[in-house]
mmCIF file with all atom_site columns, C-alpha atoms in Angstrom:
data_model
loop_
_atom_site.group_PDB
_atom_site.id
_atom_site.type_symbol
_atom_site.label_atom_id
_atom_site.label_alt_id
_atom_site.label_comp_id
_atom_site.label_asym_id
_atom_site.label_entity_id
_atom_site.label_seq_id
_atom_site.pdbx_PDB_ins_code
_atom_site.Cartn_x
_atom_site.Cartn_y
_atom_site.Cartn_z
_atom_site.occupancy
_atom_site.B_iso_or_equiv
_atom_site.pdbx_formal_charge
_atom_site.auth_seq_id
_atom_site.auth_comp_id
_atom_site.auth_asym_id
_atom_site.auth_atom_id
_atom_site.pdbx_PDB_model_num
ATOM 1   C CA . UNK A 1 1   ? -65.896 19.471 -180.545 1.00 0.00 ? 1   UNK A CA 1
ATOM 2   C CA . UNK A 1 2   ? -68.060 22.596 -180.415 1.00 0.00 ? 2   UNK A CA 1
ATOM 3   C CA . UNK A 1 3   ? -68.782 25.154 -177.613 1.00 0.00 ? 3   UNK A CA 1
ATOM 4   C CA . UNK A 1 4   ? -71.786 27.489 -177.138 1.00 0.00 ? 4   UNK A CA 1
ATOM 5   C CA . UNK A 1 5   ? -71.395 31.494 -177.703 1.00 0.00 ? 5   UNK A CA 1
ATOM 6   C CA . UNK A 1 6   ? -74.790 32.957 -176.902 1.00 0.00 ? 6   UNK A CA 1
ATOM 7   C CA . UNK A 1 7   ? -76.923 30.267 -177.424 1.00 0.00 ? 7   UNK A CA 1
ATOM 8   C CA . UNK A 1 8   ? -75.442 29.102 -180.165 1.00 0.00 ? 8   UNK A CA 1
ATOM 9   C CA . UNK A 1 9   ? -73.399 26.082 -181.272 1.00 0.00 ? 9   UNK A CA 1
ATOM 10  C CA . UNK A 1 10  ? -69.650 27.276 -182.842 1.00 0.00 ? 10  UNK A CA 1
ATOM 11  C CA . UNK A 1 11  ? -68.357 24.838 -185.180 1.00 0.00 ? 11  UNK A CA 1
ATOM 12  C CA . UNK A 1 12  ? -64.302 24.551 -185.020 1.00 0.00 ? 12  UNK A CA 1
ATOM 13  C CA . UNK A 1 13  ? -61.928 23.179 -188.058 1.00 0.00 ? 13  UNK A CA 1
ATOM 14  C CA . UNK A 1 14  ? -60.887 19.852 -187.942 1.00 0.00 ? 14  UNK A CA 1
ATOM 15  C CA . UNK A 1 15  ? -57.584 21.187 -186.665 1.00 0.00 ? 15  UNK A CA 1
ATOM 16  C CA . UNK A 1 16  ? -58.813 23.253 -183.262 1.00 0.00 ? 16  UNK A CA 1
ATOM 17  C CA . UNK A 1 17  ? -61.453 20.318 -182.331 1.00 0.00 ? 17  UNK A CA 1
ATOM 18  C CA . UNK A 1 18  ? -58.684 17.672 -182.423 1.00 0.00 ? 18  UNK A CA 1
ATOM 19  C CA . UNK A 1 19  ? -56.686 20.377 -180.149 1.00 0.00 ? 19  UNK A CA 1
ATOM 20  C CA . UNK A 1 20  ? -59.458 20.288 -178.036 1.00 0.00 ? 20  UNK A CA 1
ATOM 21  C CA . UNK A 1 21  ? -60.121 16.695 -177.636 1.00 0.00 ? 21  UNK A CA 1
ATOM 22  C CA . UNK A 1 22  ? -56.656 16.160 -176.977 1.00 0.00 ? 22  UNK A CA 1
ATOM 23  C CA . UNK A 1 23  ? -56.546 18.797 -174.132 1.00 0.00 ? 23  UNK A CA 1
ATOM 24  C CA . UNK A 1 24  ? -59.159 17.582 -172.630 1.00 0.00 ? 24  UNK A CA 1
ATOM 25  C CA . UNK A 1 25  ? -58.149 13.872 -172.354 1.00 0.00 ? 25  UNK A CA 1
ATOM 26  C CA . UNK A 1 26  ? -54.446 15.076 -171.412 1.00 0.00 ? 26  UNK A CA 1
ATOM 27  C CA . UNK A 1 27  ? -55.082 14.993 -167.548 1.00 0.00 ? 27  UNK A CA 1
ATOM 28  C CA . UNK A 1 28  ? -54.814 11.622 -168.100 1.00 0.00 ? 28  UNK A CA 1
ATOM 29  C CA . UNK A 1 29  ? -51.352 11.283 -169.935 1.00 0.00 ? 29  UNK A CA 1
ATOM 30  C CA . UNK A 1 30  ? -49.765 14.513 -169.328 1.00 0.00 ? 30  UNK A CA 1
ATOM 31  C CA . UNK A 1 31  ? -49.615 17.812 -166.858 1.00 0.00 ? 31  UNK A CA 1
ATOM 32  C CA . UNK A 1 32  ? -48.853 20.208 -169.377 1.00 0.00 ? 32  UNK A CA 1
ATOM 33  C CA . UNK A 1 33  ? -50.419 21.527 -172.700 1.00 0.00 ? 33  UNK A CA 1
ATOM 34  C CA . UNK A 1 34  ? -48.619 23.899 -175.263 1.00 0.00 ? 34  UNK A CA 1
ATOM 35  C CA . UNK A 1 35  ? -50.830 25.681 -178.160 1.00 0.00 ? 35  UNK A CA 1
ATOM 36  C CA . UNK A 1 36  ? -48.153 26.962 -180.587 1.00 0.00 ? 36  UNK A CA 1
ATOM 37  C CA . UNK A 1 37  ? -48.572 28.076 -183.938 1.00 0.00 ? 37  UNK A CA 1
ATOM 38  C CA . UNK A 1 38  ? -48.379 31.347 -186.266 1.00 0.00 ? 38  UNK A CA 1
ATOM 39  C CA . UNK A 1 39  ? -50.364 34.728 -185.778 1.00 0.00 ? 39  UNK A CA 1
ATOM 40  C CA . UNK A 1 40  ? -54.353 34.700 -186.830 1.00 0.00 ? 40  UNK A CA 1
ATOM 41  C CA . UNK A 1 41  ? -54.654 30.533 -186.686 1.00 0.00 ? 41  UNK A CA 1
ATOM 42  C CA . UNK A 1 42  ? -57.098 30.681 -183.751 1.00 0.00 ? 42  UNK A CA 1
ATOM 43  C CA . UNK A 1 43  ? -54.690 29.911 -180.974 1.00 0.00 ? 43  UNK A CA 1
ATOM 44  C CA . UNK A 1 44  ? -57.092 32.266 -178.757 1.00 0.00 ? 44  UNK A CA 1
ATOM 45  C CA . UNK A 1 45  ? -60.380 31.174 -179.756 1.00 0.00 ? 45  UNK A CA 1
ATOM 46  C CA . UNK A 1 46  ? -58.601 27.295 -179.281 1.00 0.00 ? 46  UNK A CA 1
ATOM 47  C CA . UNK A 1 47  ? -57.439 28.184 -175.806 1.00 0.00 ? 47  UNK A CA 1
ATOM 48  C CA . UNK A 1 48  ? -61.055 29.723 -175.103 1.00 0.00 ? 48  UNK A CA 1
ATOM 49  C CA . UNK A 1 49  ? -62.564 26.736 -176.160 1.00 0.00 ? 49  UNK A CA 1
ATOM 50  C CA . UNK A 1 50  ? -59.905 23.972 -174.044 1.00 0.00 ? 50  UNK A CA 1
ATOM 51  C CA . UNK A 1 51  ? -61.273 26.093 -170.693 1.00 0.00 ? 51  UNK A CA 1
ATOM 52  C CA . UNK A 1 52  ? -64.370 25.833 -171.152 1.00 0.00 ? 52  UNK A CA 1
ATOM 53  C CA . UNK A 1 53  ? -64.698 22.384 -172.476 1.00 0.00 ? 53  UNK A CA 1
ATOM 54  C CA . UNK A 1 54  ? -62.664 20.800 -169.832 1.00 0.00 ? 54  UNK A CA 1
ATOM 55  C CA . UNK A 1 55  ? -64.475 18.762 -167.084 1.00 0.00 ? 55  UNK A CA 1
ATOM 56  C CA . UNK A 1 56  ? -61.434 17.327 -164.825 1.00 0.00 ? 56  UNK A CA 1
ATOM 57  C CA . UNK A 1 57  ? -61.295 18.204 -161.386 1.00 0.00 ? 57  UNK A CA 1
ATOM 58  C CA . UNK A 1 58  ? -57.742 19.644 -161.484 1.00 0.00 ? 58  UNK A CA 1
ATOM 59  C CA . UNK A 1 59  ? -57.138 23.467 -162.050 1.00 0.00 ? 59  UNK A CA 1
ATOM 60  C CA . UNK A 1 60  ? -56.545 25.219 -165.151 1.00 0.00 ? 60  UNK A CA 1
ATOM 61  C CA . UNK A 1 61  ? -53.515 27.387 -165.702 1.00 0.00 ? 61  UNK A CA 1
ATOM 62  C CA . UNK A 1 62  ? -53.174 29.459 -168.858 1.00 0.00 ? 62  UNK A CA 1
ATOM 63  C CA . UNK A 1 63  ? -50.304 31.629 -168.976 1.00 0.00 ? 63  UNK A CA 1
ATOM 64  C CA . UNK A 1 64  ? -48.282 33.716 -171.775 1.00 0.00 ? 64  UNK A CA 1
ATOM 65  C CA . UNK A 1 65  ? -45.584 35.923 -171.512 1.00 0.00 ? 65  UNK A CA 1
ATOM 66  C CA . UNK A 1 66  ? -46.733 39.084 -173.404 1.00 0.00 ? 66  UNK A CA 1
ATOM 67  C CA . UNK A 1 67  ? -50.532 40.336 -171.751 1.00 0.00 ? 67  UNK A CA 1
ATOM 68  C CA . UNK A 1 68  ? -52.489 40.934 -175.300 1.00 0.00 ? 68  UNK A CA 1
ATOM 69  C CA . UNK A 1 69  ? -52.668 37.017 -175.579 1.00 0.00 ? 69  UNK A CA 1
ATOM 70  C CA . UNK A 1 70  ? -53.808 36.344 -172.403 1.00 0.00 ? 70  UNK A CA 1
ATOM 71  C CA . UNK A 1 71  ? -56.222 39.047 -172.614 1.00 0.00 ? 71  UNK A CA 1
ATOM 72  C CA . UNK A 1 72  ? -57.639 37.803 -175.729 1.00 0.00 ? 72  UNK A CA 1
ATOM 73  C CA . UNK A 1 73  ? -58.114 33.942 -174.061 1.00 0.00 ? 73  UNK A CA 1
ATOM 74  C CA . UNK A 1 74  ? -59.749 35.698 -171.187 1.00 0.00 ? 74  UNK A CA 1
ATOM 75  C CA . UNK A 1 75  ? -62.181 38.072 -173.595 1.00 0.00 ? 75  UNK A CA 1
ATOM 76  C CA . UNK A 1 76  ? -62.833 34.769 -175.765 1.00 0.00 ? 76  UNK A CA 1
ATOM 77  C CA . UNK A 1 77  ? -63.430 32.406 -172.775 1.00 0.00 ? 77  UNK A CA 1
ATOM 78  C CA . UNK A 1 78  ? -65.812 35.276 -171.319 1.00 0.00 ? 78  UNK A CA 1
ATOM 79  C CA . UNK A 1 79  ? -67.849 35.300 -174.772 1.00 0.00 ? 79  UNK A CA 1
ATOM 80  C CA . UNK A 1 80  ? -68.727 31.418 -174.590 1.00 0.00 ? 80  UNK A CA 1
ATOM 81  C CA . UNK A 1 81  ? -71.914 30.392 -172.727 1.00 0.00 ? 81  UNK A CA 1
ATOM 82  C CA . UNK A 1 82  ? -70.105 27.850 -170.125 1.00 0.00 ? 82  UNK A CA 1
ATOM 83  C CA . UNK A 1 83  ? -67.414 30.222 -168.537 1.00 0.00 ? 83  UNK A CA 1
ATOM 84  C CA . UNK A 1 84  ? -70.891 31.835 -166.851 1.00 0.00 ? 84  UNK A CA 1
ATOM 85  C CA . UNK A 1 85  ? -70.774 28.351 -164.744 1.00 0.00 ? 85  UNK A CA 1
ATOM 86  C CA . UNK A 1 86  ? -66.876 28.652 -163.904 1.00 0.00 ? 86  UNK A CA 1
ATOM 87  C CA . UNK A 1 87  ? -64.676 30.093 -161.115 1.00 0.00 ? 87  UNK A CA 1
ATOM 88  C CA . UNK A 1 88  ? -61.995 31.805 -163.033 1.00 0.00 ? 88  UNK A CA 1
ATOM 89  C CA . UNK A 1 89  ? -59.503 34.329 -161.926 1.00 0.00 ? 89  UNK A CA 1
ATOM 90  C CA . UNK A 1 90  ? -57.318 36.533 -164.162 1.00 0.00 ? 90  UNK A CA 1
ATOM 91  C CA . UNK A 1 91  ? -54.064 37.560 -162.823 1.00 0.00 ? 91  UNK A CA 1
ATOM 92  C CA . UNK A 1 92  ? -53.543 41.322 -163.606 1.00 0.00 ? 92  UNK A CA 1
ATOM 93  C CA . UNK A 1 93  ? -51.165 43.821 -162.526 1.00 0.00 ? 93  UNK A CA 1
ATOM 94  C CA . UNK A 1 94  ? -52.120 46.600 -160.093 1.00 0.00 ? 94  UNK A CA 1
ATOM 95  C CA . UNK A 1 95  ? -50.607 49.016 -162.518 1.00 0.00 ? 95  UNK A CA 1
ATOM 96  C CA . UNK A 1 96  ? -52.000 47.886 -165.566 1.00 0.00 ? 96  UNK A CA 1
ATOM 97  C CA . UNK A 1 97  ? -55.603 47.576 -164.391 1.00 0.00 ? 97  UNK A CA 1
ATOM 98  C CA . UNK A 1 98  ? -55.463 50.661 -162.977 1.00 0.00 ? 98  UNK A CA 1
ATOM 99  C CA . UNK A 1 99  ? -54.067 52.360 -166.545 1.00 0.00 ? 99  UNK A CA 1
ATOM 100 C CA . UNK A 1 100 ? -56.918 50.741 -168.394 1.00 0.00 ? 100 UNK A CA 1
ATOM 101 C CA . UNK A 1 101 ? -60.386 52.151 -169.022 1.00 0.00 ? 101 UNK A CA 1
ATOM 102 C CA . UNK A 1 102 ? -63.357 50.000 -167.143 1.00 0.00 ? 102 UNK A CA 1
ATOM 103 C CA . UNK A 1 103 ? -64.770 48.904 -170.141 1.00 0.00 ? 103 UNK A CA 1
ATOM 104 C CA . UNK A 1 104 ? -61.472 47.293 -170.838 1.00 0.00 ? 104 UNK A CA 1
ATOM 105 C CA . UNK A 1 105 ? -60.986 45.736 -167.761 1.00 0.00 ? 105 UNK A CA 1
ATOM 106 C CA . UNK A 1 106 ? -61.029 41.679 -167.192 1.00 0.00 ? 106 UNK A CA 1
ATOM 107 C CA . UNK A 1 107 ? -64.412 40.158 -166.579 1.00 0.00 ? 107 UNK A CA 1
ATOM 108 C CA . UNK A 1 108 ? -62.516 37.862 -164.430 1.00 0.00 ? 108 UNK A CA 1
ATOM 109 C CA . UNK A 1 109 ? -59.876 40.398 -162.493 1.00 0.00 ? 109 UNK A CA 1
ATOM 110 C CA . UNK A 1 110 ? -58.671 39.110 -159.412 1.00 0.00 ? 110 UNK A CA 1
ATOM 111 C CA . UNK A 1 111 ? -61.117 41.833 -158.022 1.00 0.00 ? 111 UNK A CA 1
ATOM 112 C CA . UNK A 1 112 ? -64.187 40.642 -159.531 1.00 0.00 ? 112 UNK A CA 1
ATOM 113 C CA . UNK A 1 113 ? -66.089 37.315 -158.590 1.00 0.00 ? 113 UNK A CA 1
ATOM 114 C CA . UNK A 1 114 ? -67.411 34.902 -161.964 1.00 0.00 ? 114 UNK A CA 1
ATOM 115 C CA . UNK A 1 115 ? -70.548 36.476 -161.259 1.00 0.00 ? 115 UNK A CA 1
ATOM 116 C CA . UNK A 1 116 ? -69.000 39.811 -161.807 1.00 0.00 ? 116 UNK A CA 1
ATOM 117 C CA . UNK A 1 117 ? -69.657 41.134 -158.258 1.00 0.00 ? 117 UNK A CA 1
ATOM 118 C CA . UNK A 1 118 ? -66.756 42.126 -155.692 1.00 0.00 ? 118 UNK A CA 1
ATOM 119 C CA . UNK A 1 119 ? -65.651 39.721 -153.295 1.00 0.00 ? 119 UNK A CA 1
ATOM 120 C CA . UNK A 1 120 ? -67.134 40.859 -150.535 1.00 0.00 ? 120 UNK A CA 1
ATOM 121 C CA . UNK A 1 121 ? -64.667 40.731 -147.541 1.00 0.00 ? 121 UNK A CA 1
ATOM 122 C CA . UNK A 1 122 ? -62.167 42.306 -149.656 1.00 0.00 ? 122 UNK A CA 1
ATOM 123 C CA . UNK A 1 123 ? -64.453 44.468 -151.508 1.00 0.00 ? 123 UNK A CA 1
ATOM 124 C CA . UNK A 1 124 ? -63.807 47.545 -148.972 1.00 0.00 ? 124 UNK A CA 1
ATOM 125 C CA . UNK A 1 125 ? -59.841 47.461 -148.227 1.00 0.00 ? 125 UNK A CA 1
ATOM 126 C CA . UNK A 1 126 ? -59.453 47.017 -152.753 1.00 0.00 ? 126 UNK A CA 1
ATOM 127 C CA . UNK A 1 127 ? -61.857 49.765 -153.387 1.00 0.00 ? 127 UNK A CA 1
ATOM 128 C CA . UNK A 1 128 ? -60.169 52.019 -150.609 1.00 0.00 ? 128 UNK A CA 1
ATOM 129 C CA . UNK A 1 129 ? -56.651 51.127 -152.543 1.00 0.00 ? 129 UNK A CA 1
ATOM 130 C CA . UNK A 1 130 ? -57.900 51.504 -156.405 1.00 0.00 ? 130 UNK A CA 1
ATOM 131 C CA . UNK A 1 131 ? -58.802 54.939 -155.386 1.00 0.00 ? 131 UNK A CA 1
ATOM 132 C CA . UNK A 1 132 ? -55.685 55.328 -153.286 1.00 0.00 ? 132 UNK A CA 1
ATOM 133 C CA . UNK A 1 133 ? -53.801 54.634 -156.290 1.00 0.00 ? 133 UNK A CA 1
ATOM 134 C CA . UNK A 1 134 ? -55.777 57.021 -158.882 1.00 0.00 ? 134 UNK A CA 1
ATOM 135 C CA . UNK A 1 135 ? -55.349 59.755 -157.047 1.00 0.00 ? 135 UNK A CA 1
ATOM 136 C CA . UNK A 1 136 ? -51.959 59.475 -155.850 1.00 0.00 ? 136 UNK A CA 1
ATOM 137 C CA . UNK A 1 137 ? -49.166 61.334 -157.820 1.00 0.00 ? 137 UNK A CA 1
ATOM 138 C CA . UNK A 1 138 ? -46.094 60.505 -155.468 1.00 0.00 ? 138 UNK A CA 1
ATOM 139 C CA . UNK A 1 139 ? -43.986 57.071 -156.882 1.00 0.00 ? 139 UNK A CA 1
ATOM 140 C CA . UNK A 1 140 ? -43.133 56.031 -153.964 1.00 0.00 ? 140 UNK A CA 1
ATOM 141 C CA . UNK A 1 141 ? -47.039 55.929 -152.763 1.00 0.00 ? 141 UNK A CA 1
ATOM 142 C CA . UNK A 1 142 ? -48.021 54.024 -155.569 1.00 0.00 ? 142 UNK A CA 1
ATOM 143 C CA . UNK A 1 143 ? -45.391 51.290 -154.943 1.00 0.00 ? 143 UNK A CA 1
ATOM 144 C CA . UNK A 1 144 ? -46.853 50.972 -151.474 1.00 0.00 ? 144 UNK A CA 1
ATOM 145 C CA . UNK A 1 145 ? -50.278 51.265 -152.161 1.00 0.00 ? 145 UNK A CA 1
ATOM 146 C CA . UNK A 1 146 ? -49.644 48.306 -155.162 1.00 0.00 ? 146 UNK A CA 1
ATOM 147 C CA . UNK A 1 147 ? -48.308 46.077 -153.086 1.00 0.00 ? 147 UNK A CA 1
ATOM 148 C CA . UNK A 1 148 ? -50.896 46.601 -150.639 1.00 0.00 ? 148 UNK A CA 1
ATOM 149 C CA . UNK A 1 149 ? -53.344 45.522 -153.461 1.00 0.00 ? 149 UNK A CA 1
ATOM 150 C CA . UNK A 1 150 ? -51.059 42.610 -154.537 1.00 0.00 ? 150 UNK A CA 1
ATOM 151 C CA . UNK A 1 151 ? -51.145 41.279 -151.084 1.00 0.00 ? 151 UNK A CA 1
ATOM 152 C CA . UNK A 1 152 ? -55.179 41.786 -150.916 1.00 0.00 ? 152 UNK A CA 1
ATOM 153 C CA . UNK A 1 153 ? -55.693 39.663 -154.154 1.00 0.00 ? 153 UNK A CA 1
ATOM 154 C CA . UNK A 1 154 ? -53.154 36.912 -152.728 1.00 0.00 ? 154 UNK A CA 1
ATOM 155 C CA . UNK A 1 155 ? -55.453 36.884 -150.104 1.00 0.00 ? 155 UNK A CA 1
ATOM 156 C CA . UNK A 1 156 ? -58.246 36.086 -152.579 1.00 0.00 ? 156 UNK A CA 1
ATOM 157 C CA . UNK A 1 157 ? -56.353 33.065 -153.846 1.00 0.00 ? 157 UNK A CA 1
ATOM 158 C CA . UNK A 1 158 ? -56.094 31.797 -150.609 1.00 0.00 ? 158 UNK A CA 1
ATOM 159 C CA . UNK A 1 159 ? -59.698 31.128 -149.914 1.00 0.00 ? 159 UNK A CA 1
ATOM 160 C CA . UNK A 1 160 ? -61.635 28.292 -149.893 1.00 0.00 ? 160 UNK A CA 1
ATOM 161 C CA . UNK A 1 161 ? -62.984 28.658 -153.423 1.00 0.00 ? 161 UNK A CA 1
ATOM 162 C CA . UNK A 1 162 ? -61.956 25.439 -156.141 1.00 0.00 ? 162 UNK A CA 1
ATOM 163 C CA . UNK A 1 163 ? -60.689 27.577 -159.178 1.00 0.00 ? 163 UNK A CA 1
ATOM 164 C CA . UNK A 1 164 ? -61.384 26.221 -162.066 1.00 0.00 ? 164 UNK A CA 1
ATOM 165 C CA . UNK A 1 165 ? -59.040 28.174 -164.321 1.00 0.00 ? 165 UNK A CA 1
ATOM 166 C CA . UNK A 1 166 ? -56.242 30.844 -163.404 1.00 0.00 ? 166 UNK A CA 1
ATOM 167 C CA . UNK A 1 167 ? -54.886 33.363 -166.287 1.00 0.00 ? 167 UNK A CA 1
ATOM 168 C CA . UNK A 1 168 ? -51.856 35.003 -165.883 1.00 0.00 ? 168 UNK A CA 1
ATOM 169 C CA . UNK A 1 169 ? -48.811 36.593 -167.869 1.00 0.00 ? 169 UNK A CA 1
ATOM 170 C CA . UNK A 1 170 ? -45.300 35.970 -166.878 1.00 0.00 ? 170 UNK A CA 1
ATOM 171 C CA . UNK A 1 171 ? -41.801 37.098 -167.712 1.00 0.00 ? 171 UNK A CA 1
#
């Protein structure tokens, strides 16, 4: 197994492609898939590589509990050729996109479309809030105005768009 970043065929080890191959005939036998292994043995670039090779009709859930890793599967999935063709969302917390810089952001934030456009009938009410929230001092305020934003994005999951792949962290 292979995927395309830029144009360009990436070869994987023996190792990752059978990881792969297995993911994506799992649907099949199984509802869950666990990549597990130790630090620097391509557990990201793996993960990048099960999203976007994946075909089934059934959604995609990739979750961690710390956010660097999922971060890392989101930047790697965003680097190959085919996630330009998906409909992925990444789960991020009001108050940690807010504290990063834009650059840094996810290409896939709950705020941003695949095609890296806002969603448009949200697009007013979340701008209105992210600036809400930067220039707020008062704690209380920001509370309010984060749930407001968490209860915006819920309403993003809720439309009539087939995900193909969610990202999240949990605790």
């Amino acid at each position: 197994r292979s995927c395309r970043k830029g144009g360009v065929e990436v070869e994987m080890n023996p190792q990752k492609s059978e990881a792969v191959a297995r993911y994506v005939s799992s649907e099949r036998c199984c509802p869950a898939f666990v990549v597990e292994s130790p630090p620097g043995s391509g557990k990201t670039t793996t993960a990048a590589a099960m999203a976007a090779s994946y075909q089934g009709a059934s959604l995609q859930l990739f979750l961690s509990t710390a956010n660097v890793p999922v971060d890392n599967m989101v930047a790697a999935l965003a680097s190959l050729d085919r996630s330009k063709q998906m409909r992925i969302v990444h789960l991020v917390a009001a108050s940690r996109d807010v504290s990063l810089d834009k650059d840094k952001r996810s290409p896939f934030s709950c705020m941003i479309t695949p095609e890296g456009d806002f969603i448009d009938r949200h697009h007013f009410a979340l701008q209105q809030l992210q600036g809400g929230l930067e220039a707020e001092t008062d704690r209380k305020a920001k509370r309010k105005i984060k749930n407001k934003m968490v209860r915006t994005r819920a309403k993003i999951l809720k439309e009539p768009i087939q995900y193909d792949a969610i990202f999240g962290t949990v605790d």
